[in-house]
Short mmCIF file of C-alpha atoms in Angstrom, two decimals:
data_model
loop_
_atom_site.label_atom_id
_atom_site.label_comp_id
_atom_site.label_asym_id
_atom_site.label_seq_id
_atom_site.Cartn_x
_atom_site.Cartn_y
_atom_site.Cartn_z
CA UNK J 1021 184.07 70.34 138.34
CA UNK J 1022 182.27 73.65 138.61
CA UNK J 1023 180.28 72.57 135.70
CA UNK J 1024 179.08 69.78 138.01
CA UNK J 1025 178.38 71.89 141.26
CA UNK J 1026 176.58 74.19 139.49
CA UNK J 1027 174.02 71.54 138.25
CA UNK J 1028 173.82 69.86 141.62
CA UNK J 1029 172.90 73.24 142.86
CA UNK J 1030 170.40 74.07 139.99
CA UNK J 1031 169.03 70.33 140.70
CA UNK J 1032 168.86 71.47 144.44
CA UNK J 1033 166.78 75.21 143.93
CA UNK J 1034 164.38 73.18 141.83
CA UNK J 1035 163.49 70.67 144.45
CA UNK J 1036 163.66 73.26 146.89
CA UNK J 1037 161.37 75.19 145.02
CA UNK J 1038 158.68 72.16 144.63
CA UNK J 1039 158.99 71.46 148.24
CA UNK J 1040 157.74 75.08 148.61
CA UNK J 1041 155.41 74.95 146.41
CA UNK J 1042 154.00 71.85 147.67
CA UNK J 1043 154.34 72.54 151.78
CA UNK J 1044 152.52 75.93 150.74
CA UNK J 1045 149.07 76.42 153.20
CA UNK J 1046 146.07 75.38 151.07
CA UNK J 1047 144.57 78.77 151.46
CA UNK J 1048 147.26 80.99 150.04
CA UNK J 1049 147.39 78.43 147.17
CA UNK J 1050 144.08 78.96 146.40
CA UNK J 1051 144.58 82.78 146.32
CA UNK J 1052 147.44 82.74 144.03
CA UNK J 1053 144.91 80.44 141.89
CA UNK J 1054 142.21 83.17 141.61
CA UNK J 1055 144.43 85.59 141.21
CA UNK J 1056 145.78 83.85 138.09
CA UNK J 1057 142.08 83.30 136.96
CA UNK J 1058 141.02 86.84 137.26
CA UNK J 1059 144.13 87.86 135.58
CA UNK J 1060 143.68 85.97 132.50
CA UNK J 1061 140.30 85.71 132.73
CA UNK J 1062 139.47 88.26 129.61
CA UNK J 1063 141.61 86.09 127.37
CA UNK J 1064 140.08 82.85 128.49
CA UNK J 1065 136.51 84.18 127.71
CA UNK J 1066 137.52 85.89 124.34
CA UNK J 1067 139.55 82.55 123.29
CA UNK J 1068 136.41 80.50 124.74
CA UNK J 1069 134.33 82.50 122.45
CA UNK J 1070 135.71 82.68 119.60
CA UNK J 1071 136.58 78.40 120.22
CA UNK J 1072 132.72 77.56 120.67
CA UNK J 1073 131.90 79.99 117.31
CA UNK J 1074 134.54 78.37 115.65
CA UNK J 1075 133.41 74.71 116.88
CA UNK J 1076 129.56 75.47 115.78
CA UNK J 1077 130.35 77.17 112.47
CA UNK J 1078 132.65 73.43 111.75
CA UNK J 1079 129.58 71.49 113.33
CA UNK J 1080 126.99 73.95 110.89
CA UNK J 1081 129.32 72.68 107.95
CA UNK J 1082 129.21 69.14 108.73
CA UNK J 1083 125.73 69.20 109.80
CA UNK J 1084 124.34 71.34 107.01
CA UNK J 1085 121.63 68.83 105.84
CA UNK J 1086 120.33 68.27 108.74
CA UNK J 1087 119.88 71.73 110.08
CA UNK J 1088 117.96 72.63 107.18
CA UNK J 1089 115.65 70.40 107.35
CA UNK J 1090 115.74 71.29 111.43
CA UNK J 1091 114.87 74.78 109.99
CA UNK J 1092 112.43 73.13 107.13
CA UNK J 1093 110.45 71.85 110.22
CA UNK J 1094 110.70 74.99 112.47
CA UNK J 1095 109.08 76.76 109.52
CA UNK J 1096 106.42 74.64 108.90
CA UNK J 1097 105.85 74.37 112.87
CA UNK J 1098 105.46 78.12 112.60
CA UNK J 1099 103.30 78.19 109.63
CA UNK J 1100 100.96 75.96 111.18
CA UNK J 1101 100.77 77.28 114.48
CA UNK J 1102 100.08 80.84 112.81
CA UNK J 1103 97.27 79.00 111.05
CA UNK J 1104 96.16 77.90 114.35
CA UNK J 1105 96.22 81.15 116.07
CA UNK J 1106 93.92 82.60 113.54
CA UNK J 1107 91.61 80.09 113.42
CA UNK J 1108 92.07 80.27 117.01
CA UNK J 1109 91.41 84.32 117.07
CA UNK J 1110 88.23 83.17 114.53
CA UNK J 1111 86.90 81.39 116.97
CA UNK J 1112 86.97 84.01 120.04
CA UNK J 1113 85.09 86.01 117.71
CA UNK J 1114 82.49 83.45 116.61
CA UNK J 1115 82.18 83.26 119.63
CA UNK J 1116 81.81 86.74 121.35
CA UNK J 1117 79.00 86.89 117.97
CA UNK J 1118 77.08 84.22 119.25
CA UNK J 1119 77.31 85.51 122.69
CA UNK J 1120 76.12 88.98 121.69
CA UNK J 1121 73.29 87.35 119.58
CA UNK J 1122 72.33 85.20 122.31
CA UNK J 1123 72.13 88.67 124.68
CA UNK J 1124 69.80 89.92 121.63
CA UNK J 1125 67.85 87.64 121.24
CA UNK J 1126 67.05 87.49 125.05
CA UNK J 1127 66.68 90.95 124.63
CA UNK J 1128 64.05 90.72 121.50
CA UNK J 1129 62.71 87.42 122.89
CA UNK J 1130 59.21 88.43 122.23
CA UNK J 1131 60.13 88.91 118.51
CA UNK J 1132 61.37 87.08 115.79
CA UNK J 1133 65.08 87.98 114.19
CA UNK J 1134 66.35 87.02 110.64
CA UNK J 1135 70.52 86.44 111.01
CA UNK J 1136 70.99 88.12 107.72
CA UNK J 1137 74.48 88.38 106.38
CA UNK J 1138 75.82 91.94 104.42
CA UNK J 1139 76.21 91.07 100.43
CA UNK J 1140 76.63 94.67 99.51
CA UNK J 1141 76.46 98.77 100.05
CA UNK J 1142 75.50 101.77 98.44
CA UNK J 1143 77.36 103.11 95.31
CA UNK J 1144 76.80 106.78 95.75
CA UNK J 1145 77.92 108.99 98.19
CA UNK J 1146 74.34 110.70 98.62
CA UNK J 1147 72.06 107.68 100.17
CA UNK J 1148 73.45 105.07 103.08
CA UNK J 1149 72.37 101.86 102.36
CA UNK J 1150 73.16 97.77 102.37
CA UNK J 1151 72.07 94.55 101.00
CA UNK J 1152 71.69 91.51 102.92
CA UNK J 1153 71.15 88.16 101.85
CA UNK J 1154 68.06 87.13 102.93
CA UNK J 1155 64.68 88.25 101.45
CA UNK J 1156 60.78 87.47 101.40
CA UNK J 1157 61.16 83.52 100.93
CA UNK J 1158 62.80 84.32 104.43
CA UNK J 1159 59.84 86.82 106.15
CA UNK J 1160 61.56 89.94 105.26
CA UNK J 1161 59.27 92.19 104.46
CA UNK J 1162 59.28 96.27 103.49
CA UNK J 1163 59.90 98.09 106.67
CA UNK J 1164 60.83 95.72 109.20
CA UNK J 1165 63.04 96.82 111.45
CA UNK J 1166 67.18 95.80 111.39
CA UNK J 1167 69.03 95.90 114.35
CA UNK J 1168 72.70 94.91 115.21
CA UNK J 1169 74.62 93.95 118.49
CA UNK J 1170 75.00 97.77 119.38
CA UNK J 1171 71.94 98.67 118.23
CA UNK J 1172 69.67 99.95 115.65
CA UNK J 1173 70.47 99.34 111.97
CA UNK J 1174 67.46 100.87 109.87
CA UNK J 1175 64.55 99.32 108.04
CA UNK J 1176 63.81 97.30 105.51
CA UNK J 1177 63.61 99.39 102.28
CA UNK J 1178 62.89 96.86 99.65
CA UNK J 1179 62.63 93.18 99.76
CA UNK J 1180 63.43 91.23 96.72
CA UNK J 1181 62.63 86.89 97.11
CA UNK J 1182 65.96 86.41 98.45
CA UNK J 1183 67.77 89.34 99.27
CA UNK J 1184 66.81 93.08 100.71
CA UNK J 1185 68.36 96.63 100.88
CA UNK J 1186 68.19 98.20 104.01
CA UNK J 1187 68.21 101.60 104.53
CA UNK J 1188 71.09 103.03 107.21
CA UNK J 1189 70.18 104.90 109.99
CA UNK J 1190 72.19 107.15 108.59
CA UNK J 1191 70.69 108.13 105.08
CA UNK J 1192 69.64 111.15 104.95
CA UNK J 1193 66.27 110.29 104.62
CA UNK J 1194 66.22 108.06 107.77
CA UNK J 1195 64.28 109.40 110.66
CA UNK J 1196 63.31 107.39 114.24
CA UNK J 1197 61.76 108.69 117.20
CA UNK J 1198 64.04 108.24 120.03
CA UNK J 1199 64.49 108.83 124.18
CA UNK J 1200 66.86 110.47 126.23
CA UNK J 1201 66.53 107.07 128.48
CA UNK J 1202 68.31 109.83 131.64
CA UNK J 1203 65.61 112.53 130.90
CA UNK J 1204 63.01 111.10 129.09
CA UNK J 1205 62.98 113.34 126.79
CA UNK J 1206 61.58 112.59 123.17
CA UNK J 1207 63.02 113.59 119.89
CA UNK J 1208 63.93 112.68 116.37
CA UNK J 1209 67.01 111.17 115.14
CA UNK J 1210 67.91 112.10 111.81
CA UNK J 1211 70.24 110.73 109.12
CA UNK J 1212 72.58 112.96 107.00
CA UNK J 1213 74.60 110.89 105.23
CA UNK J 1214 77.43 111.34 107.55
CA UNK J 1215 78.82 108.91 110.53
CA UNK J 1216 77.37 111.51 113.08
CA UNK J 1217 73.38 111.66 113.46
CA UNK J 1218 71.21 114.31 114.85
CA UNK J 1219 68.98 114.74 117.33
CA UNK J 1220 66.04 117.42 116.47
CA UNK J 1221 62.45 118.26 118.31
CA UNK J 1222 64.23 118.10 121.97
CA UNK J 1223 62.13 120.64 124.01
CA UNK J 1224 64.20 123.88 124.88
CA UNK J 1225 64.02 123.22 128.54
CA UNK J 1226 65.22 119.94 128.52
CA UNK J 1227 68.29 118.95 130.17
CA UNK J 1228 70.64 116.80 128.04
CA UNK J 1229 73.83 116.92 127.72
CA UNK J 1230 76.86 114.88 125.67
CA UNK J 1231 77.14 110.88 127.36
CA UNK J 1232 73.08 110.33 127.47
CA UNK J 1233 71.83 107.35 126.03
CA UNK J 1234 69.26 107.84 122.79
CA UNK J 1235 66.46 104.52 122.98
CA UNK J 1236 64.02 104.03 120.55
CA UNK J 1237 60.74 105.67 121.74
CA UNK J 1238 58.41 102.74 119.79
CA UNK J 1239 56.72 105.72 119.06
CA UNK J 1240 56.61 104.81 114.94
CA UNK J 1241 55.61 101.49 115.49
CA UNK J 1242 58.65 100.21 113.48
CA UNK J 1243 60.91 100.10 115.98
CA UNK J 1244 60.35 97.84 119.64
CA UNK J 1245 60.47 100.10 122.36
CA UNK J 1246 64.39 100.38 124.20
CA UNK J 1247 66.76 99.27 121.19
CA UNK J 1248 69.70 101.56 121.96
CA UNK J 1249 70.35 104.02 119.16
CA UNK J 1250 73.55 106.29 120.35
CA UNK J 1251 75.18 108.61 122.44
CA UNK J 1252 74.79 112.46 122.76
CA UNK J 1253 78.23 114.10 121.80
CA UNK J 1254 77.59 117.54 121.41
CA UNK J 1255 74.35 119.49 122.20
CA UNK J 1256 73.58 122.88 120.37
CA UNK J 1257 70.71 125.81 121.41
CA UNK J 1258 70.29 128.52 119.22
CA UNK J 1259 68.58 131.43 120.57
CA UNK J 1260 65.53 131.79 117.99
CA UNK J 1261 65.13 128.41 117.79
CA UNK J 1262 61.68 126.35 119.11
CA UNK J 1263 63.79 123.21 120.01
CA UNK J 1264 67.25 121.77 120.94
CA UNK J 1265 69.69 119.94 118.65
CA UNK J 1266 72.11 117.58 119.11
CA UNK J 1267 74.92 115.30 117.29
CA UNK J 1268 74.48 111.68 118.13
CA UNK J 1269 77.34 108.93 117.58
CA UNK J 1270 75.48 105.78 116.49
CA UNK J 1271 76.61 102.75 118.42
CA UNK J 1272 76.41 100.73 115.48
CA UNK J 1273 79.63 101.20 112.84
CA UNK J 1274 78.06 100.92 109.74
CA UNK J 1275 81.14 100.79 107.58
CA UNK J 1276 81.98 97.53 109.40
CA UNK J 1277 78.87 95.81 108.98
CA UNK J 1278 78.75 92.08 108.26
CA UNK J 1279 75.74 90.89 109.59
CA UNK J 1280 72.40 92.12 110.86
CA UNK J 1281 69.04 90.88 112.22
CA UNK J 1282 65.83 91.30 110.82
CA UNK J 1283 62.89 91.44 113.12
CA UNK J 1284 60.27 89.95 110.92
CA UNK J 1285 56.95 89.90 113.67
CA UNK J 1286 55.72 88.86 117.01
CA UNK J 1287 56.08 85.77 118.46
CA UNK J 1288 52.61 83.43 118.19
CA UNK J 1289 52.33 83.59 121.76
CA UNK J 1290 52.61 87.24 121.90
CA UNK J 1291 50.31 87.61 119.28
CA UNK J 1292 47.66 84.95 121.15
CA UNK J 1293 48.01 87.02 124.01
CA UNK J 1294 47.40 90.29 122.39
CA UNK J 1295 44.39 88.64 120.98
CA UNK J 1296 43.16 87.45 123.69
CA UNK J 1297 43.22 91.21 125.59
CA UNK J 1298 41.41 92.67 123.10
CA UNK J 1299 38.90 89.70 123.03
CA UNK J 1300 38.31 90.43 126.67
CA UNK J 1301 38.36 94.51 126.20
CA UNK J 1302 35.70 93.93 123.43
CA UNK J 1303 33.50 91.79 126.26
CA UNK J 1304 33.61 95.07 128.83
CA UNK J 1305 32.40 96.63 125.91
CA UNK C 84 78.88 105.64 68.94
CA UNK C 85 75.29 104.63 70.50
CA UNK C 86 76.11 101.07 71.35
CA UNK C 87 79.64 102.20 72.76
CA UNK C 88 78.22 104.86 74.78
CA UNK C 89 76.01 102.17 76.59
CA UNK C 90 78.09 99.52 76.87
CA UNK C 91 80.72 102.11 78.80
CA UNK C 92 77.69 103.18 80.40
CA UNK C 93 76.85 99.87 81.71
CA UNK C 94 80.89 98.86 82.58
CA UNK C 95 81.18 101.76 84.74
CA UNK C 96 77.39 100.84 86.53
CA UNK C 97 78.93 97.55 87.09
CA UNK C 98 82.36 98.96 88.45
CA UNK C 99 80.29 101.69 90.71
CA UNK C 100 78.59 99.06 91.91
CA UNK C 101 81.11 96.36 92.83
CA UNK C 102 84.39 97.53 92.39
CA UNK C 103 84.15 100.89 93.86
CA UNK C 104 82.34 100.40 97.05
CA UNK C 105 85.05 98.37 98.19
CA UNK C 106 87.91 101.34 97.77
CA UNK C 107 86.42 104.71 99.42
CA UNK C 108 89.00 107.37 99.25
CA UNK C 109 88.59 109.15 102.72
CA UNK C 110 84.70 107.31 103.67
CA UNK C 111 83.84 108.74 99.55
CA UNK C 112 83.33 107.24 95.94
CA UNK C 113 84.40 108.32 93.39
CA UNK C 114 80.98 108.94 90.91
CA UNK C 115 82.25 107.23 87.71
CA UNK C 116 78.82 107.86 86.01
CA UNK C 117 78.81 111.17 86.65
CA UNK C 118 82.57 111.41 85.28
CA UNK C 119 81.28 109.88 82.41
CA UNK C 120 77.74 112.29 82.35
CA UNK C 121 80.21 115.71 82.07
CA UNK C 122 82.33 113.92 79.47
CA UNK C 123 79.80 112.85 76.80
CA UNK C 124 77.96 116.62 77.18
CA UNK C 125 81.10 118.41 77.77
CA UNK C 126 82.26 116.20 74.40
CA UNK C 127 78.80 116.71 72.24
CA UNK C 128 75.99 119.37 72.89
CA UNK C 129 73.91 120.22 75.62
CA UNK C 130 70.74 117.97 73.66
CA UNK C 131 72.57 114.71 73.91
CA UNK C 132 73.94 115.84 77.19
CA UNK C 133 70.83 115.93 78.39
CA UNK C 134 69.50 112.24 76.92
CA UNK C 135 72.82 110.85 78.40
CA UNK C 136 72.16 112.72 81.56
CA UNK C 137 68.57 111.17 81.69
CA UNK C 138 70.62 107.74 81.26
CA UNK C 139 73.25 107.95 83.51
CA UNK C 140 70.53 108.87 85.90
CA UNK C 141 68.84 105.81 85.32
CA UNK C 142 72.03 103.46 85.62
CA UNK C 143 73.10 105.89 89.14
CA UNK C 144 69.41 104.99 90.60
CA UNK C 145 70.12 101.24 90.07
CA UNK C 146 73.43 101.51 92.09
CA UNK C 147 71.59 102.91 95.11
CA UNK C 148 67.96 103.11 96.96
CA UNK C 149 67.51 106.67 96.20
CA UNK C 150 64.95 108.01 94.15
CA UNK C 151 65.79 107.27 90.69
CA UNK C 152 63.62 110.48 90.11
CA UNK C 153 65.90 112.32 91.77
CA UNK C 154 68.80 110.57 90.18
CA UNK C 155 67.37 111.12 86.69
CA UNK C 156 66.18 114.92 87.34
CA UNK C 157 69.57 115.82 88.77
CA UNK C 158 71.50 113.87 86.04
CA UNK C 159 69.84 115.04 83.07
CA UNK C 160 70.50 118.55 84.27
CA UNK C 161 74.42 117.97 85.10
CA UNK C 162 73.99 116.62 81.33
CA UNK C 163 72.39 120.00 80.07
CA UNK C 164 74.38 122.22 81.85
CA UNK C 165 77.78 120.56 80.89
CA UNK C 166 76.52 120.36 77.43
CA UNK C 167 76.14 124.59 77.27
CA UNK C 168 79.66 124.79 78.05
CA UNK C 169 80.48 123.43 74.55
CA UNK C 170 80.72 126.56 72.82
CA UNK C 171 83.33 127.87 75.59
CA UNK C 172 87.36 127.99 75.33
CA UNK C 173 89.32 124.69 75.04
CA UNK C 174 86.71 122.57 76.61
CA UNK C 175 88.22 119.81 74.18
CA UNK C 176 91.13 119.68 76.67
CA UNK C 177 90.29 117.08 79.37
CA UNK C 178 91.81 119.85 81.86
CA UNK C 179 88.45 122.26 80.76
CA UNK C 180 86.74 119.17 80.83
CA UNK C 181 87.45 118.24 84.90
CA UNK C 182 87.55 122.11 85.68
CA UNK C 183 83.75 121.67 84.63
CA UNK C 184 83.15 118.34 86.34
CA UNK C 185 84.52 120.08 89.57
CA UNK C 186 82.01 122.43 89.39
CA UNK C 187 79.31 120.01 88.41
CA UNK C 188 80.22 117.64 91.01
CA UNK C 189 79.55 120.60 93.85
CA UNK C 190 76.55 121.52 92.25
CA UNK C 191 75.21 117.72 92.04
CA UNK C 192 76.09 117.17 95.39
CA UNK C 193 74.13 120.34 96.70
CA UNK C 194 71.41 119.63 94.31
CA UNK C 195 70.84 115.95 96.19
CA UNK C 196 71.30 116.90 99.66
CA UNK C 197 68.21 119.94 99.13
CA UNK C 198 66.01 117.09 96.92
CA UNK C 199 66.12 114.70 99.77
CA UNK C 200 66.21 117.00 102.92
CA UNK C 201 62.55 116.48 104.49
CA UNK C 202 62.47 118.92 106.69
CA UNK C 203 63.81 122.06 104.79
CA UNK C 204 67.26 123.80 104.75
CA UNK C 205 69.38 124.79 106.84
CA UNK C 206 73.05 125.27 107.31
CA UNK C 207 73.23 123.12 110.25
CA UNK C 208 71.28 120.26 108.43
CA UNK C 209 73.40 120.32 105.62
CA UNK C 210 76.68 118.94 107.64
CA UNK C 211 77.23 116.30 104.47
CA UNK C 212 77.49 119.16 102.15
CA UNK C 213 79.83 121.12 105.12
CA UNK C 214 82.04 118.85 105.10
CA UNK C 215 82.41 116.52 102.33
CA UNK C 216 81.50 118.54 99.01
CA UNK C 217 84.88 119.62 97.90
CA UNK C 218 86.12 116.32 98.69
CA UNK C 219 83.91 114.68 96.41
CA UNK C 220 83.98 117.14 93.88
CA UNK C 221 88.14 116.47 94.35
CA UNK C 222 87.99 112.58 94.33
CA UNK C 223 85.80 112.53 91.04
CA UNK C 224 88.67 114.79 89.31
CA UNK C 225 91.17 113.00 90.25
CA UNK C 226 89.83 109.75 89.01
CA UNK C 227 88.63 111.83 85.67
CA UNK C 228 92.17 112.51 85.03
CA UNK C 229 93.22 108.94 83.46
CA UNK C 230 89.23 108.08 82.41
CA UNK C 231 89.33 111.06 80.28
CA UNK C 232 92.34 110.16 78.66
CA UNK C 233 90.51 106.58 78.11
CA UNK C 234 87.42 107.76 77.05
CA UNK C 235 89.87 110.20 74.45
CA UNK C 236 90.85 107.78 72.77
CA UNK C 237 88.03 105.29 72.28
CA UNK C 238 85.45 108.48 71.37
CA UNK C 239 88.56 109.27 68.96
CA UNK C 240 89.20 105.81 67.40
CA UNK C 241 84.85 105.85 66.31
CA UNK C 242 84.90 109.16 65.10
CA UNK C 243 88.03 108.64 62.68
CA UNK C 244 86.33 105.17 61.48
#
């Protein structure tokens, strides 16, 4: 009998404890719910973890084939793209080239220029000098001038039928008469085998200093008139000396040379005009 | 011995030429001609020093647009001077041998820079030898080291035949 009135009373707390449960406000149930969620929270994510690592290594297993060739095709997308980028990268600098050519030959529109492309370089350490690919077949003669997009080159030494050397700027036997384009100065820029150049013959009183500007003077009547030869870095004045010296950074890198422009002569119509002004100084005469 | 001679002579134009340029050890080359200049006098006599000197002058000049007078005149010289040491102390040990190519290499170097200076000399014009002589003279010994050895032996294997 008590064996019975203890069940109906067991049977009783439960329902009473579901009625609670159930006539509990919303809000308060909700609480209780959170509660429980931030409690257990850590476990759920480390057991949610370690479920989905589980799940994708099973799901790598089954789908082994097909996720290498997935990564087959990833690489190969890769590959290709990288291909692209440098063909890409090619281009931009094709590009800037033809750009900078286009700017120099605006620049040397009254001449003619040879696109001449570097084939080889010096041997010793004593003499600065290149070969370029194109020779007399093409107009290159001895002594024409070679200039670059940042500026002069050096001349022509020796031209073979199809290919040339050239003789740097900076040999040591390279010499071209230049102007401080701020001053006006003139002077001679001298090779000496090194990557710096110097600037000799600069009057005492002149006033240069490092960041002018070095132009060719056309003086030598190799060189047009304005090509841009370097930049002043350091200036030096000796006391018992007649003139002022300088080192000059060439804007041209000549270790990085690939190609160069001969400029072989005058344009027709420059050279019908020239004749034409000394036809008409001859009839003064 | 002749044919050999020239034949190396040639190889090493060829390498100068080609191979070389492409490799510069701090912005220098190493001079494998003149390498090869000191060995042969330093090896023989200061007579076929000098001849080899004249020719190693001749296959330098082709290598470059300098004045293969120059080339020649300061070769042949290298060639005679190297040669003289022959009567000295172990200059059959490659060491000697690059001790005296050191030494040549300055003097070669300083003997180029006053040929083709123009306009005279002066400390301040000379900022290529400032700078860059011992390193030179340096890179051409350190290449000698495993060309002498080369040269050893080939020189060795005629001789003994």
């Amino acid at each position: 009998m008590s064996e019975r009135g203890s069940k109906k009373s067991l049977l009783f707390y439960l329902v009473l404890i579901v009625l609670i449960i159930t006539l509990l406000p919303s809000s308060w149930k909700h609480s209780s719910r959170m509660t429980f969620i931030r409690l257990f929270s850590p476990v759920m994510s480390f057991v949610n973890d370690k479920t989905v690592k589980v799940r994708d290594t099973f799901s790598a297993l089954f789908h082994i084939g097909s996720v290498k060739k997935e990564n087959k095709d990833l690489r190969n997308q890769v590959e290709s793209l990288k291909s692209d980028l440098v063909y890409l990268e090619e281009l931009k600098l094709e590009n800037k080239r033809l750009r900078d050519l286009l700017e120099l030959k605006e620049t040397f529109g009254e001449y003619d220029l040879v696109t001449a492309n570097v084939i080889g370089r010096d041997a010793t350490n004593w003499n600065k000098s290149i070969i370029i690919d194109k020779g007399e077949i093409h107009g290159v003669e001895s002594k024409d001038p070679v200039v670059s997009y940042g500026g002069v080159v050096g001349i022509v030494f020796t031209s073979g039928r199809k290919e040339s050397k050239i003789m740097l700027l900076n040999d040591n036997n390279s010499r071209v008469g230049v102007i401080v384009q701020r001053t006006r100065d003139l002077g001679v820029v001298e090779g000496q085998s090194t990557d710096v150049l110097i600037l000799k013959y600069i009057r005492k009183t002149a006033d240069i200093k490092p960041g002018d500007i070095l132009i060719t003077s056309g003086t030598g009547q190799i060189y047009p008139k304005g090509v841009k030869v370097g930049e002043i870095i350091k200036v030096f004045e000796e006391k018992f000396r007649l003139y002022k010296f300088a080192e000059v950074k060439p804007d041209v890198n000549f270790g990085k040379l690939e190609e160069v422009f001969v400029i072989t002569r005058r344009d027709s119509e420059d050279e019908n005009q020239q004749e034409d002004a000394q036809a008409q100084i001859q009839e003064e005469e | 011995m002749q044919l050999v001679t020239w034949i190396i002579l040639i190889a090493l134009a060829v390498l100068q030429s080609s191979f070389i340029i492409h490799i510069p050890f701090f912005q220098f080359k190493p001079e494998l001609i003149l390498i090869f200049c000191v060995y042969l006098a330093t090896r023989y006599d200061w007579v076929r020093g000098f001849w080899w000197g004249m020719a190693c002058g001749a296959a330098m000049s082709i290598c470059s647009i300098g004045d293969p007078r120059f080339f020649i005149l300061v070769f042949a010289s290298i060639g005679f001077v190297s040669g003289s040491f022959r009567g000295a102390l172990f200059v059959d040990h490659n060491s000697t041998k690059i001790i005296i190519l050191f030494f040549m290499s300055i003097a070669g170097t300083m003997a180029f820079a006053l040929l083709t200076q123009q306009s005279g000399f002066s400390f301040f014009e000379m900022a290529f030898i400032k700078k860059y002589i011992i390193k030179i003279a340096v890179i051409n010994c350190l290449f000698a080291v495993p060309l002498y050895s080369f040269f050893q032996k080939i020189y060795n294997k005629i001789e003994a035949r």
